[in-house]
């Protein structure tokens, strides 16, 4: 039955996509395009484009998109549930263990080492977004630099750090500034 | 004092709006959660937030969903998990259903394209701002060991493209090693 197939397929995607985001893409492509032929390669490329243009994790976006196309609204719900079920179980267990045992000396020591590493991982994610934003075609060279994006970035950072502005407002402002720039020049 | 119902309601509203505006992947939502739950509501401490991110990161599945689960569990137990997960998946669910319908109109609209391009700079600034605050907090502790961990994991992930899960596992091993060593020294 199609609902069970959708559920199991996205269950695997949820269970084996470590590292989030783009790490999950080959896995999704394998299930959705290669194994089940629910989408053609061109449709999958469209899906990736839509995911980049809209908020939300790509795995959830694909589950909704594929489920909707194959079996309508119930399909989308079943696929999305399959996709998040492994997370719900595993992360809840980890959170339970964390809250129960975090006062233990050994766990404290482990967490102290993990915190600086997590800051770095967030920094790396930020850097890759900035690289995409600042340079045309992701080529890091001076003539590929989009000056207006650097200026918008500077304004946003100033508002965030000095004025403690709301981050969602800052993101929307960045979009509007670039739209104004695009219309003017 | 906030009742559990108030917290659940606020949790729903905030995870819903974070999910609805989070362009650019899981880490953006994690930084926005820090702004909301640590800086604005003071529901949890910054150190706890980093622990929760490590948990979200080390399990499979989308980081945004995992982040919502740990946050929900920390604040309200299983009920919190259900509330924050539902709030996180509703926005992409409806947006994708809607956009896939009008995909071609959406794709070829140049105003939409400019808006999305500009938002990347804003997203980058949000992440840099949060990293700056957290890293300067760590530097103030003046513990060179943790600074070395921070620099090494940055280089490992950025330059050498070592998988996040492996970096987390190595850090766990270092922590265990350090703990055993200290006990022996006592």
Coordinates of C-alpha atoms in Angstrom, one line a residue:
Chain A
X1 CA 0.0 0.0 0.0
X2 CA 1.2 3.4 -1.0
X3 CA 0.9 5.0 2.5
X4 CA 3.0 2.3 4.1
X5 CA 5.6 2.6 1.4
X6 CA 5.7 6.4 1.8
X7 CA 5.9 6.0 5.6
X8 CA 8.7 3.5 5.6
X9 CA 10.7 5.3 2.9
X10 CA 10.7 8.6 4.9
X11 CA 11.3 6.7 8.1
X12 CA 14.6 5.6 6.6
X13 CA 15.4 9.1 5.5
X14 CA 14.7 10.4 9.1
X15 CA 16.7 7.6 10.6
X16 CA 19.9 7.8 8.5
X17 CA 20.3 11.5 7.8
X18 CA 23.0 12.6 10.3
X19 CA 24.2 16.2 10.2
X20 CA 21.0 17.6 8.9
X21 CA 20.3 19.7 5.8
X22 CA 22.4 19.0 2.7
X23 CA 23.8 15.8 4.2
X24 CA 20.3 14.3 3.8
X25 CA 20.0 15.2 0.1
X26 CA 21.7 12.2 -1.5
X27 CA 19.6 9.9 0.8
X28 CA 16.4 11.6 -0.2
X29 CA 17.3 11.4 -3.9
X30 CA 18.2 7.7 -3.6
X31 CA 14.8 6.8 -2.0
X32 CA 12.5 9.1 -3.9
X33 CA 14.1 9.1 -7.4
X34 CA 16.2 6.0 -7.7
X35 CA 14.3 3.4 -5.7
X36 CA 10.6 4.4 -6.0
X37 CA 10.6 6.7 -9.0
X38 CA 8.1 9.0 -7.2
X39 CA 9.9 12.0 -8.7
X40 CA 11.9 12.5 -11.9
X41 CA 15.4 14.0 -11.5
X42 CA 14.1 17.3 -12.9
X43 CA 11.3 17.3 -10.3
X44 CA 13.8 16.5 -7.6
X45 CA 16.0 19.5 -8.7
X46 CA 12.8 21.7 -8.5
X47 CA 12.2 20.4 -5.0
X48 CA 15.8 21.4 -3.9
X49 CA 15.2 24.8 -5.4
X50 CA 11.9 25.2 -3.6
X51 CA 13.6 24.1 -0.3
X52 CA 16.2 26.7 -0.7
X53 CA 13.6 29.4 -1.3
X54 CA 11.3 28.4 1.6
X55 CA 11.8 28.0 5.3
X56 CA 11.9 24.5 6.8
X57 CA 14.2 21.5 6.8
X58 CA 14.7 19.9 3.4
X59 CA 13.7 16.4 4.7
X60 CA 10.3 17.8 5.9
X61 CA 9.9 19.7 2.7
X62 CA 10.6 16.6 0.6
X63 CA 8.2 14.5 2.6
X64 CA 5.4 17.1 2.1
X65 CA 6.2 17.6 -1.6
X66 CA 6.4 13.9 -2.4
X67 CA 3.6 12.8 -0.2
X68 CA 1.3 15.4 -1.7
X69 CA 2.2 14.4 -5.3
X70 CA 1.8 10.7 -4.8
X71 CA -1.2 10.4 -2.4
X72 CA -2.5 13.9 -1.7
X73 CA -2.9 15.4 1.8
X74 CA -3.0 12.0 3.7
X75 CA 0.2 11.0 1.8
X76 CA 2.0 14.2 2.9
X77 CA 1.0 13.7 6.5
X78 CA 2.1 10.1 6.5
X79 CA 5.5 10.9 4.9
X80 CA 6.1 13.8 7.3
X81 CA 5.3 11.6 10.3
X82 CA 7.6 8.9 9.1
X83 CA 10.4 11.5 8.6
X84 CA 10.2 12.9 12.1
X85 CA 9.4 9.7 14.1
X86 CA 13.0 8.5 14.5
X87 CA 14.0 12.0 15.7
X88 CA 11.2 12.1 18.2
X89 CA 12.2 8.8 19.8
X90 CA 16.0 9.1 19.7
X91 CA 16.2 12.8 20.7
X92 CA 13.7 12.4 23.5
X93 CA 15.7 9.5 24.9
X94 CA 18.9 11.6 24.7
X95 CA 17.3 14.6 26.3
X96 CA 16.0 12.3 29.1
X97 CA 19.5 10.9 29.7
X98 CA 20.9 14.4 29.6
X99 CA 18.5 15.8 32.2
X100 CA 18.8 12.8 34.5
X101 CA 22.6 12.4 34.5
X102 CA 24.0 15.8 33.6
X103 CA 25.0 16.5 37.3
X104 CA 27.4 13.5 37.2
X105 CA 31.1 14.5 37.2
X106 CA 32.0 12.6 34.0
X107 CA 29.0 13.9 32.0
X108 CA 29.9 17.4 33.2
X109 CA 33.5 16.9 31.9
X110 CA 32.1 15.7 28.5
X111 CA 29.7 18.6 28.2
X112 CA 32.5 21.1 28.9
X113 CA 34.5 19.8 26.0
X114 CA 31.4 19.6 23.7
X115 CA 30.4 23.3 24.2
X116 CA 33.4 25.0 22.5
X117 CA 33.1 22.4 19.7
X118 CA 29.4 23.3 19.2
X119 CA 30.2 27.0 19.0
X120 CA 32.7 26.1 16.2
X121 CA 30.2 24.0 14.3
X122 CA 27.7 26.9 14.3
X123 CA 30.4 29.2 13.2
X124 CA 31.2 26.9 10.2
X125 CA 27.5 26.8 9.2
X126 CA 27.5 30.7 9.4
X127 CA 30.6 31.0 7.3
X128 CA 29.2 28.8 4.5
X129 CA 26.1 30.9 4.4
X130 CA 28.1 34.1 4.2
X131 CA 30.3 32.7 1.4
X132 CA 27.2 31.9 -0.6
X133 CA 25.8 35.3 0.1
X134 CA 28.9 37.4 -0.7
X135 CA 30.3 35.7 -3.8
X136 CA 28.7 35.0 -7.2
X137 CA 28.7 31.3 -8.0
X138 CA 30.4 30.5 -4.7
X139 CA 33.9 31.5 -6.2
X140 CA 35.9 33.2 -3.5
X141 CA 37.7 36.0 -5.4
X142 CA 37.6 39.7 -5.3
X143 CA 35.9 40.4 -8.6
X144 CA 33.1 38.0 -7.7
X145 CA 32.3 39.9 -4.5
X146 CA 28.9 41.4 -4.2
X147 CA 29.6 44.7 -2.4
X148 CA 25.9 45.4 -1.6
X149 CA 25.6 42.1 0.2
X150 CA 28.7 42.9 2.4
X151 CA 27.1 46.3 3.3
X152 CA 23.7 44.7 4.1
X153 CA 25.5 42.2 6.2
X154 CA 27.4 45.0 8.1
X155 CA 24.1 46.9 8.8
X156 CA 22.4 43.7 10.1
X157 CA 25.3 42.8 12.3
X158 CA 25.4 46.4 13.8
X159 CA 21.6 46.2 14.5
X160 CA 21.9 42.8 16.1
X161 CA 24.9 43.5 18.3
X162 CA 24.6 47.1 19.2
X163 CA 20.8 47.7 19.0
X164 CA 19.8 44.2 20.1
X165 CA 17.3 44.1 17.2
X166 CA 14.9 41.2 16.7
X167 CA 16.6 38.6 14.4
X168 CA 13.5 37.9 12.3
X169 CA 13.1 41.6 11.6
X170 CA 16.7 41.9 10.7
X171 CA 16.5 39.0 8.2
X172 CA 13.4 40.5 6.6
X173 CA 15.1 43.9 6.5
X174 CA 18.1 42.4 4.7
X175 CA 15.8 41.0 2.1
X176 CA 14.0 44.3 1.6
X177 CA 17.3 46.2 1.3
X178 CA 18.5 43.9 -1.4
X179 CA 15.2 44.2 -3.2
X180 CA 15.5 48.0 -3.2
X181 CA 19.0 47.7 -4.4
X182 CA 17.9 45.3 -7.2
X183 CA 15.2 47.7 -8.4
X184 CA 17.4 50.7 -8.3
X185 CA 20.5 49.4 -10.0
Chain B
X1 CA 5.1 32.5 37.8
X2 CA 4.1 31.1 34.5
X3 CA 1.8 28.1 34.6
X4 CA 2.6 25.0 32.4
X5 CA -0.2 26.0 30.1
X6 CA 1.3 29.5 29.5
X7 CA 4.7 27.9 28.8
X8 CA 3.2 25.4 26.4
X9 CA 1.4 28.2 24.6
X10 CA 4.5 30.4 24.4
X11 CA 6.5 27.4 23.3
X12 CA 4.1 26.7 20.5
X13 CA 4.0 30.3 19.3
X14 CA 7.8 30.7 19.4
X15 CA 8.7 27.4 17.7
X16 CA 6.0 28.1 15.1
X17 CA 7.3 31.5 14.2
X18 CA 10.9 30.4 14.3
X19 CA 10.1 27.6 11.9
X20 CA 8.1 29.9 9.6
X21 CA 11.0 32.4 9.2
X22 CA 14.0 30.1 9.2
X23 CA 15.6 30.2 5.9
X24 CA 19.0 28.6 5.5
X25 CA 18.9 25.4 7.5
X26 CA 19.0 24.0 11.0
X27 CA 21.7 26.2 12.5
X28 CA 19.8 29.3 11.9
X29 CA 16.9 28.0 13.9
X30 CA 19.3 27.0 16.7
X31 CA 20.7 30.5 16.9
X32 CA 17.2 32.0 16.9
X33 CA 16.2 29.6 19.7
X34 CA 19.2 30.9 21.7
X35 CA 18.0 34.5 21.2
X36 CA 14.4 33.6 22.1
X37 CA 14.8 31.1 25.0
X38 CA 18.1 32.3 26.5
X39 CA 18.2 36.0 25.9
X40 CA 14.5 36.9 25.9
X41 CA 12.6 34.5 28.1
X42 CA 15.5 33.4 30.3
X43 CA 14.0 29.9 30.4
X44 CA 17.4 28.2 30.1
X45 CA 21.1 29.1 30.4
X46 CA 23.4 29.6 27.5
X47 CA 25.5 26.6 28.6
X48 CA 22.4 24.4 28.6
X49 CA 21.5 25.7 25.2
X50 CA 24.9 24.5 23.9
X51 CA 24.3 21.1 25.4
X52 CA 20.9 20.9 23.8
X53 CA 22.4 21.8 20.4
X54 CA 25.0 19.0 20.8
X55 CA 22.2 16.6 21.5
X56 CA 20.2 17.8 18.5
X57 CA 23.3 17.5 16.4
X58 CA 24.3 14.0 17.4
X59 CA 21.0 12.3 16.6
X60 CA 19.8 11.7 13.0
X61 CA 17.1 13.8 11.4
X62 CA 16.6 17.5 10.7
X63 CA 18.4 19.8 13.2
X64 CA 15.4 22.2 13.4
X65 CA 13.1 19.3 14.4
X66 CA 15.7 17.8 16.8
X67 CA 16.3 21.3 18.4
X68 CA 12.5 21.7 18.9
X69 CA 12.3 18.3 20.5
X70 CA 15.1 18.9 23.1
X71 CA 13.8 22.3 23.9
X72 CA 10.3 21.0 24.3
X73 CA 11.4 18.2 26.5
X74 CA 13.6 20.4 28.6
X75 CA 10.7 22.8 29.2
X76 CA 7.6 20.6 29.5
X77 CA 8.5 17.0 29.1
X78 CA 6.8 14.8 26.6
X79 CA 3.9 17.2 26.2
X80 CA 6.5 19.9 25.3
X81 CA 8.0 17.6 22.7
X82 CA 4.6 17.1 21.0
X83 CA 3.7 20.8 21.1
X84 CA 7.1 22.0 19.7
X85 CA 7.3 19.3 17.0
X86 CA 3.8 20.1 15.7
X87 CA 4.6 23.8 15.8
X88 CA 7.8 23.2 13.9
X89 CA 6.4 21.1 11.1
X90 CA 3.2 23.0 10.4
X91 CA 4.8 26.0 8.6
X92 CA 6.9 24.1 6.1
X93 CA 4.0 21.7 5.6
X94 CA 1.7 24.4 4.4
X95 CA 4.3 26.6 2.7
X96 CA 5.5 23.6 0.6
X97 CA 1.9 22.6 -0.3
X98 CA 1.2 26.1 -1.4
X99 CA 4.5 26.8 -3.2
X100 CA 4.6 23.6 -5.1
X101 CA 1.3 24.6 -6.6
X102 CA 2.6 28.0 -7.8
X103 CA 6.2 26.9 -8.3
X104 CA 6.8 28.4 -11.7
X105 CA 5.3 31.8 -10.8
X106 CA 7.4 31.8 -7.7
X107 CA 10.6 30.7 -9.4
X108 CA 10.6 33.4 -12.1
X109 CA 9.6 36.4 -10.0
X110 CA 12.7 38.6 -9.7
X111 CA 11.5 40.4 -6.6
X112 CA 11.2 37.1 -4.8
X113 CA 14.7 36.3 -6.0
X114 CA 16.2 39.6 -4.7
X115 CA 14.4 39.2 -1.4
X116 CA 15.8 35.7 -0.9
X117 CA 19.3 36.7 -1.9
X118 CA 19.3 39.6 0.5
X119 CA 18.0 37.4 3.3
X120 CA 21.1 35.3 3.1
X121 CA 23.2 38.2 4.3
X122 CA 20.8 38.8 7.2
X123 CA 20.9 35.1 8.1
X124 CA 24.7 35.2 8.0
X125 CA 24.7 38.2 10.3
X126 CA 22.3 36.5 12.8
X127 CA 24.6 33.5 13.0
X128 CA 27.8 35.6 13.3
X129 CA 26.2 37.7 16.0
X130 CA 25.3 34.7 18.1
X131 CA 28.7 33.0 17.6
X132 CA 30.4 36.3 18.6
X133 CA 28.5 36.4 21.8
X134 CA 29.1 32.8 22.7
X135 CA 32.7 32.7 21.7
X136 CA 33.5 35.9 23.7
X137 CA 31.8 34.3 26.7
X138 CA 34.1 31.3 26.3
X139 CA 37.2 33.5 25.9
X140 CA 36.4 35.3 29.1
X141 CA 36.8 32.0 31.0
X142 CA 40.4 32.1 30.0
X143 CA 40.8 28.4 29.8
X144 CA 43.2 27.7 27.1
X145 CA 42.2 24.0 26.8
X146 CA 38.6 24.9 25.7
X147 CA 39.9 27.5 23.3
X148 CA 42.2 24.9 21.7
X149 CA 39.1 22.6 21.4
X150 CA 37.1 25.4 19.8
X151 CA 39.9 26.2 17.3
X152 CA 40.6 22.6 16.4
X153 CA 37.0 21.6 15.9
X154 CA 36.6 24.7 13.7
X155 CA 39.6 23.7 11.5
X156 CA 38.5 20.1 11.4
X157 CA 35.0 20.9 10.2
X158 CA 35.8 23.9 8.0
X159 CA 39.1 23.1 6.4
X160 CA 39.2 19.3 6.6
X161 CA 35.5 18.7 6.2
X162 CA 35.4 16.1 9.0
X163 CA 31.9 15.0 9.7
X164 CA 30.1 16.7 12.5
X165 CA 29.1 13.4 14.2
X166 CA 32.8 12.3 14.3
X167 CA 33.9 15.6 15.8
X168 CA 31.2 15.2 18.5
X169 CA 32.3 11.6 19.2
X170 CA 36.0 12.7 19.5
X171 CA 35.0 15.5 22.0
X172 CA 33.1 12.9 24.1
X173 CA 36.2 10.7 24.2
X174 CA 38.4 13.6 25.2
X175 CA 35.9 14.5 27.9
X176 CA 35.9 10.9 29.2
X177 CA 39.7 10.8 29.1
X178 CA 40.0 14.0 31.0
X179 CA 37.5 12.9 33.6
X180 CA 39.4 9.6 34.2
X181 CA 42.8 11.4 34.3
X182 CA 41.5 13.8 36.9
X183 CA 40.2 11.1 39.1
X184 CA 43.5 9.3 39.0
X185 CA 45.3 12.5 39.9
X186 CA 43.2 13.0 43.0

